[in-house]
Coordinates of C-alpha atoms and ligand atoms in Angstrom, one line a residue:
X23 CA 4.2 -10.5 -19.0
X24 CA 5.7 -7.3 -17.2
X25 CA 3.5 -5.3 -19.9
X26 CA 0.4 -7.8 -19.0
X27 CA 0.9 -7.2 -15.4
X28 CA 0.9 -3.4 -15.7
X29 CA -2.1 -3.3 -18.0
X30 CA -3.9 -5.1 -14.9
X31 CA -2.8 -2.9 -12.5
X32 CA -3.5 0.4 -14.3
X33 CA -7.1 -0.9 -14.8
X34 CA -7.2 -1.7 -10.9
X35 CA -6.1 2.1 -10.1
X36 CA -8.7 3.3 -12.6
X37 CA -11.3 1.4 -11.2
X38 CA -10.3 2.6 -7.7
X39 CA -10.3 6.5 -8.9
X40 CA -14.0 5.7 -10.7
X41 CA -15.4 4.2 -7.6
X42 CA -14.2 6.8 -5.0
X43 CA -17.3 9.1 -4.6
X44 CA -18.0 11.1 -1.6
X45 CA -21.1 13.0 -0.7
X46 CA -21.1 16.4 1.4
X47 CA -21.1 15.7 5.1
X48 CA -20.8 19.1 6.4
X49 CA -20.7 22.7 4.9
X50 CA -19.4 25.6 7.1
X51 CA -20.3 28.9 5.9
X52 CA -20.4 32.0 8.0
X53 CA -22.4 31.5 11.3
X54 CA -21.5 27.9 11.2
X55 CA -18.3 28.6 12.2
X56 CA -19.3 30.0 15.9
X57 CA -21.8 26.9 16.3
X58 CA -19.5 24.2 15.2
X59 CA -15.9 25.2 16.0
X60 CA -14.2 25.7 18.9
X61 CA -12.1 29.0 20.1
X62 CA -8.9 27.7 21.7
X63 CA -7.1 29.6 24.2
X64 CA -3.7 27.9 25.0
X65 CA -0.3 29.0 24.9
X66 CA 0.7 28.5 21.4
X67 CA 2.7 25.1 21.3
X68 CA 4.7 26.6 18.5
X69 CA 6.1 29.6 20.9
X70 CA 4.5 32.5 18.9
X71 CA 4.2 35.8 20.3
X72 CA 0.4 35.5 20.3
X73 CA -2.6 35.6 22.5
X74 CA -5.4 33.4 21.3
X75 CA -8.7 34.9 22.8
X76 CA -12.0 32.8 23.3
X77 CA -15.0 33.1 21.3
X78 CA -16.8 35.8 23.4
X79 CA -13.8 38.0 23.4
X80 CA -13.2 37.5 19.7
X81 CA -16.8 38.2 18.6
X82 CA -17.1 41.4 20.9
X83 CA -13.5 42.7 19.9
X84 CA -14.7 42.0 16.2
X85 CA -11.4 39.6 15.4
X86 CA -14.3 37.1 14.2
X87 CA -16.9 38.1 12.4
X88 CA -19.6 36.1 10.4
X89 CA -22.1 37.2 7.9
X90 CA -24.6 35.4 5.6
X91 CA -21.6 34.2 3.2
X92 CA -18.6 35.0 4.9
X93 CA -16.3 34.4 8.1
X94 CA -13.5 36.3 9.2
X95 CA -11.2 35.8 11.5
X96 CA -8.0 38.1 12.3
X97 CA -5.3 39.5 14.5
X98 CA -5.8 42.5 16.3
X99 CA -4.7 45.6 14.6
X100 CA -5.3 48.5 16.6
X101 CA -3.5 48.0 20.1
X102 CA 0.0 48.0 21.2
X103 CA 1.1 44.8 23.0
X104 CA 2.8 45.2 26.5
X105 CA 6.0 43.7 27.5
X106 CA 4.2 41.2 30.0
X107 CA 1.3 40.4 27.8
X108 CA 1.1 36.8 26.3
X109 CA 1.6 38.6 22.7
X110 CA -0.7 39.8 20.1
X111 CA -4.5 38.9 20.0
X112 CA -5.5 36.4 17.7
X113 CA -7.4 33.5 17.1
X114 CA -7.1 29.4 16.9
X115 CA -10.1 27.7 15.9
X116 CA -11.0 23.6 15.5
X117 CA -13.7 21.9 14.4
X118 CA -15.9 19.9 16.8
X119 CA -16.4 16.9 14.2
X120 CA -13.1 14.8 12.9
X121 CA -13.0 13.2 9.6
X122 CA -11.4 9.9 8.3
X123 CA -11.1 9.7 4.7
X124 CA -12.7 13.0 3.3
X125 CA -12.3 15.5 0.6
X126 CA -12.1 19.0 1.9
X127 CA -12.9 21.9 -0.5
X128 CA -11.9 25.2 0.8
X129 CA -13.2 28.4 -0.9
X130 CA -10.9 31.2 0.6
X131 CA -11.1 34.5 -0.2
X132 CA -8.2 36.2 1.8
X133 CA -5.2 34.6 4.0
X134 CA -3.1 36.5 6.8
X135 CA 0.0 38.2 4.9
X136 CA 2.6 40.4 6.2
X137 CA 6.1 40.4 8.2
X138 CA 6.0 38.2 11.3
X139 CA 2.8 36.4 10.3
X140 CA 2.5 33.0 10.3
X141 CA -1.2 31.5 9.4
X142 CA -2.1 27.8 8.7
X143 CA -4.9 25.8 7.9
X144 CA -4.2 22.3 8.5
X145 CA -5.6 18.8 10.2
X146 CA -4.6 17.0 13.5
X147 CA -5.4 13.6 14.8
X148 CA -8.3 14.1 17.4
X149 CA -7.0 11.0 19.2
X150 CA -3.2 11.9 19.9
X151 CA -1.2 12.8 21.4
X152 CA 0.6 14.5 18.8
X153 CA 2.4 13.3 16.5
X154 CA 0.2 9.9 16.8
X155 CA -2.4 9.5 14.1
X156 CA -0.6 12.7 12.3
X157 CA -1.1 16.0 11.1
X158 CA -1.6 17.3 7.3
X159 CA -0.7 21.0 6.9
X160 CA -2.5 22.0 3.8
X161 CA -1.9 26.1 3.8
X162 CA 1.0 27.1 5.7
X163 CA 3.5 30.0 5.3
X164 CA 5.3 32.9 7.0
X165 CA 6.5 36.2 6.8
X166 CA 6.5 37.4 2.8
X167 CA 6.3 34.0 1.6
X168 CA 4.3 33.8 -1.8
X169 CA 4.2 30.2 -2.4
X170 CA 2.2 27.9 0.1
X171 CA 4.0 25.2 1.8
X172 CA 2.2 21.7 2.4
X173 CA 3.7 19.1 4.7
X174 CA 2.9 16.0 7.0
X175 CA 3.9 15.5 10.5
X176 CA 3.8 11.9 11.5
X177 CA 5.5 9.2 13.8
X178 CA 8.5 7.3 12.7
X179 CA 8.3 5.3 9.6
X180 CA 6.7 7.9 7.3
X181 CA 9.0 8.8 4.1
X182 CA 8.0 10.0 0.8
X183 CA 9.7 9.9 -2.5
X184 CA 11.7 13.0 -3.9
X185 CA 10.2 12.7 -7.4
X186 CA 6.6 11.9 -7.6
X187 CA 3.3 13.2 -9.5
X188 CA 3.0 16.7 -8.2
X189 CA 3.5 20.1 -9.8
X190 CA 5.1 21.3 -6.3
X191 CA 8.4 21.0 -5.7
X192 CA 9.7 18.1 -2.7
X193 CA 11.3 20.4 0.2
X194 CA 12.1 16.9 2.6
X195 CA 11.2 13.8 2.4
X196 CA 10.9 12.3 6.1
X197 CA 7.5 13.0 7.5
X198 CA 8.7 11.7 11.1
X199 CA 8.5 14.5 13.3
X200 CA 11.4 13.6 15.7
X201 CA 14.0 14.2 12.8
X202 CA 15.3 17.3 11.2
X203 CA 13.9 19.3 13.8
X204 CA 10.3 18.8 13.1
X205 CA 10.4 19.9 9.5
X206 CA 8.0 17.1 8.3
X207 CA 7.7 16.0 4.8
X208 CA 7.1 19.2 2.9
X209 CA 6.1 20.1 -0.6
X210 CA 6.5 23.8 -2.0
X211 CA 3.8 25.1 -4.4
X212 CA 4.9 26.2 -7.8
X213 CA 1.4 27.3 -9.2
X214 CA 1.0 31.2 -9.0
X215 CA -0.8 33.2 -6.4
X216 CA -0.8 30.0 -4.1
X217 CA 0.0 32.0 -0.9
X218 CA 0.4 35.5 0.8
X219 CA 0.0 39.0 -1.2
X220 CA -0.4 37.5 -4.5
X221 CA -3.1 35.0 -3.3
X222 CA -5.2 37.9 -2.1
X223 CA -4.3 40.2 -4.9
X224 CA -6.1 37.8 -7.2
X225 CA -9.3 37.4 -4.9
X226 CA -7.8 34.0 -3.2
X227 CA -8.8 30.8 -4.5
X228 CA -9.7 27.1 -3.8
X229 CA -7.8 24.6 -2.1
X230 CA -8.9 20.8 -1.9
X231 CA -7.4 18.4 0.1
X232 CA -8.2 14.8 -0.7
X233 CA -7.1 11.8 1.8
X234 CA -7.9 8.0 1.3
X235 CA -6.8 4.5 2.7
X236 CA -6.5 3.7 -1.3
X237 CA -5.1 6.8 -2.9
X238 CA -3.0 8.7 0.0
X239 CA -3.4 12.2 0.5
X240 CA -3.2 14.8 -2.4
X241 CA -3.7 18.9 -2.2
X242 CA -4.7 20.7 -5.4
X243 CA -4.7 24.7 -5.5
X244 CA -6.5 27.1 -8.1
X245 CA -6.3 30.9 -8.2
X246 CA -9.7 32.2 -8.4
X247 CA -9.7 33.1 -11.9
X248 CA -8.1 30.0 -13.1
X249 CA -10.3 28.5 -15.9
X250 CA -9.4 25.2 -14.9
X251 CA -11.2 25.4 -11.3
X252 CA -13.3 22.3 -11.3
X253 CA -17.2 23.2 -11.6
X254 CA -17.6 20.8 -8.6
X255 CA -15.1 23.0 -6.5
X256 CA -16.1 26.2 -7.4
X257 CA -19.9 25.3 -6.8
X258 CA -20.8 25.5 -3.4
X259 CA -23.7 23.6 -4.0
X260 CA -22.1 20.4 -5.1
X261 CA -23.7 17.6 -3.4
X262 CA -21.2 15.2 -4.7
X263 CA -17.4 15.0 -5.4
X264 CA -14.8 12.5 -6.9
X265 CA -11.1 13.7 -7.4
X266 CA -10.5 13.0 -11.5
X267 CA -7.9 13.0 -13.5
X268 CA -9.4 16.0 -15.2
X269 CA -8.4 18.2 -12.2
X270 CA -5.0 17.8 -13.3
X271 CA -1.9 16.8 -11.5
X272 CA -2.2 18.1 -7.8
X273 CA 0.2 20.2 -6.5
X274 CA 1.2 18.3 -3.6
X275 CA 1.3 14.5 -3.7
X276 CA 1.9 12.0 -0.5
X277 CA 1.6 8.5 -1.7
X278 CA 1.0 5.8 0.7
X279 CA 2.5 2.4 0.5
X280 CA 5.7 0.5 1.6
X281 CA 7.3 3.7 2.8
X282 CA 4.7 5.0 4.8
X283 CA 1.8 2.9 6.1
X284 CA -1.5 5.0 6.2
X285 CA -3.5 3.4 8.7
X286 CA -0.9 3.1 11.2
X287 CA 0.0 7.3 10.7
X288 CA -3.3 8.9 9.8
X289 CA -6.6 8.8 11.9
X290 CA -9.5 10.8 12.3
X291 CA -8.6 14.6 12.0
X292 CA -10.2 18.0 13.0
X293 CA -9.4 20.7 11.1
X294 CA -7.3 24.1 12.5
X295 CA -7.3 27.8 11.4
X296 CA -4.8 29.4 13.2
X297 CA -2.6 32.7 13.0
X298 CA 0.3 33.4 15.0
X299 CA 3.3 35.5 15.1
X300 CA 7.3 34.7 14.9
X301 CA 7.7 31.8 17.2
X302 CA 9.5 28.3 16.0
X303 CA 8.8 29.3 12.1
X304 CA 8.3 32.9 11.5
X305 CA 10.8 34.0 14.3
X306 CA 13.3 31.8 13.3
X307 CA 13.4 32.6 9.6
X308 CA 12.6 36.4 10.2
X309 CA 16.4 37.7 9.8
X310 CA 16.4 36.3 6.2
X311 CA 13.0 37.2 5.4
X312 CA 13.4 40.7 4.1
X313 CA 11.2 42.2 7.1
X314 CA 13.0 45.2 9.1
X315 CA 13.7 45.3 12.7
X316 CA 13.1 42.4 14.9
X317 CA 10.2 40.2 14.9
X318 CA 8.9 40.9 18.5
X319 CA 9.4 44.7 18.2
X320 CA 7.2 44.5 15.3
X321 CA 4.4 42.5 16.7
X322 CA 4.3 44.6 20.0
X323 CA 4.5 47.8 18.7
X324 CA 3.4 48.4 15.3
X325 CA -0.5 47.4 15.3
X326 CA -1.0 48.9 11.9
X327 CA 1.3 46.4 10.2
X328 CA -1.5 43.7 11.0
X329 CA -4.5 45.5 8.8
X330 CA -4.0 42.6 6.3
X331 CA -3.5 39.9 9.1
X332 CA -6.9 38.1 8.4
X333 CA -8.6 35.0 7.1
X334 CA -11.6 35.5 4.9
X335 CA -13.4 32.2 4.3
X336 CA -16.4 31.7 1.6
X337 CA -17.1 28.3 2.5
X338 CA -15.4 25.0 3.8
X339 CA -17.0 21.8 2.5
X340 CA -16.3 18.1 3.8
X341 CA -17.4 15.4 1.4
X342 CA -17.0 11.7 3.3
X343 CA -17.1 8.2 1.2
X344 CA -20.6 7.4 0.0
Ligands
NAG430 C1 -15.9 43.6 11.6 O1 -15.4 43.0 10.7 C2 -15.9 42.9 9.4 C3 -15.1 41.6 8.7 O2 -13.7 42.4 8.6 C4 -16.1 44.1 9.0 O3 -16.9 43.9 7.6 C5 -17.3 45.1 9.8 O4 -17.3 46.2 9.4 C6 -16.3 45.0 11.4 N1 -17.4 45.8 12.1 C7 -17.1 46.6 13.0 C8 -18.0 47.2 14.0 O5 -15.9 47.0 13.0
NAG431 C1 -24.5 24.2 -8.4 O1 -24.6 22.7 -8.2 C2 -26.0 22.8 -8.0 C3 -26.3 21.6 -7.3 O2 -25.9 20.7 -8.3 C4 -26.9 22.8 -9.1 O3 -28.3 22.8 -8.9 C5 -26.7 24.4 -9.8 O4 -27.3 24.6 -11.0 C6 -25.1 24.4 -9.6 N1 -24.9 25.6 -10.1 C7 -24.3 26.5 -11.5 C8 -23.5 27.6 -11.5 O5 -23.3 25.4 -11.9

């Protein structure tokens, strides 16, 4: 009987995956970011030494730049920061649209790297207030990291198993932001060149995040020259996508079920790119990062250290259920 039951549930699982098709809802390329995203200028909630500038300033100082098939956003790398300034000029942008179940495909050429940097590409509940509705960190790291860290941050009652179907390593299992100093539940990627200088050397790559009521949250990463990049991921004209077992085991998997109810922890999310310096994560880990001096001194006084502190996006597509 047990075998029979297992076969039935496997059959159901296969049906579910086969039927999960998503069609292209939005494609953000080049100029689209200026029209469809908002430049946020608040004080960094994570206490970074950063001054987030508005869209007009970002364009006039070329901290944000769009070409036909490219969008660049960066930190200032020419000016010294004064002691009374809010921090180094940089950008934080948020999509105007929010998405519930979806597949997000990011073709990224370059990510910000270097001592003091803390870039992230993530999604956040539109409704909030944080952490209500959840946060999904797709790309995150600090300083000289070379492995991506993907995490969830939620209200209480969302816990992941230590061992699950993923190639990454479970770093922490309680997604509740109110415990473990808001560490969240994280997965450290093991795929080569997923973050930092090695990522950029390889010409970046592809990040895909899939979230659904039925299958939970998965994140895949492929380096640009990986022969296993699914053609539907690589091709920016793909009209329809369906996460498939042929994509291989995800780098990070956050299953939904008894230990984390999806509906009560995750609602419609906006997408965010940001780039801060020092603060709660890059600053607190700076002494053991292999970087010299102090975090704030580098941010304030060595603008040339920020030449590689930029995002370069080829395309960002969002697919929603048929
Ligand atoms: C603005 O930034 C882009 C992207 O980094 C670069 O290609 C372009 O040359 C810059 N323009 C100016 C005027 O510096
Ligand atoms: C990319 O996808 C579009 C739409 O399906 C298709 O017409 C085109 O041939 C594809 N390009 C490549 C290189 O496969």
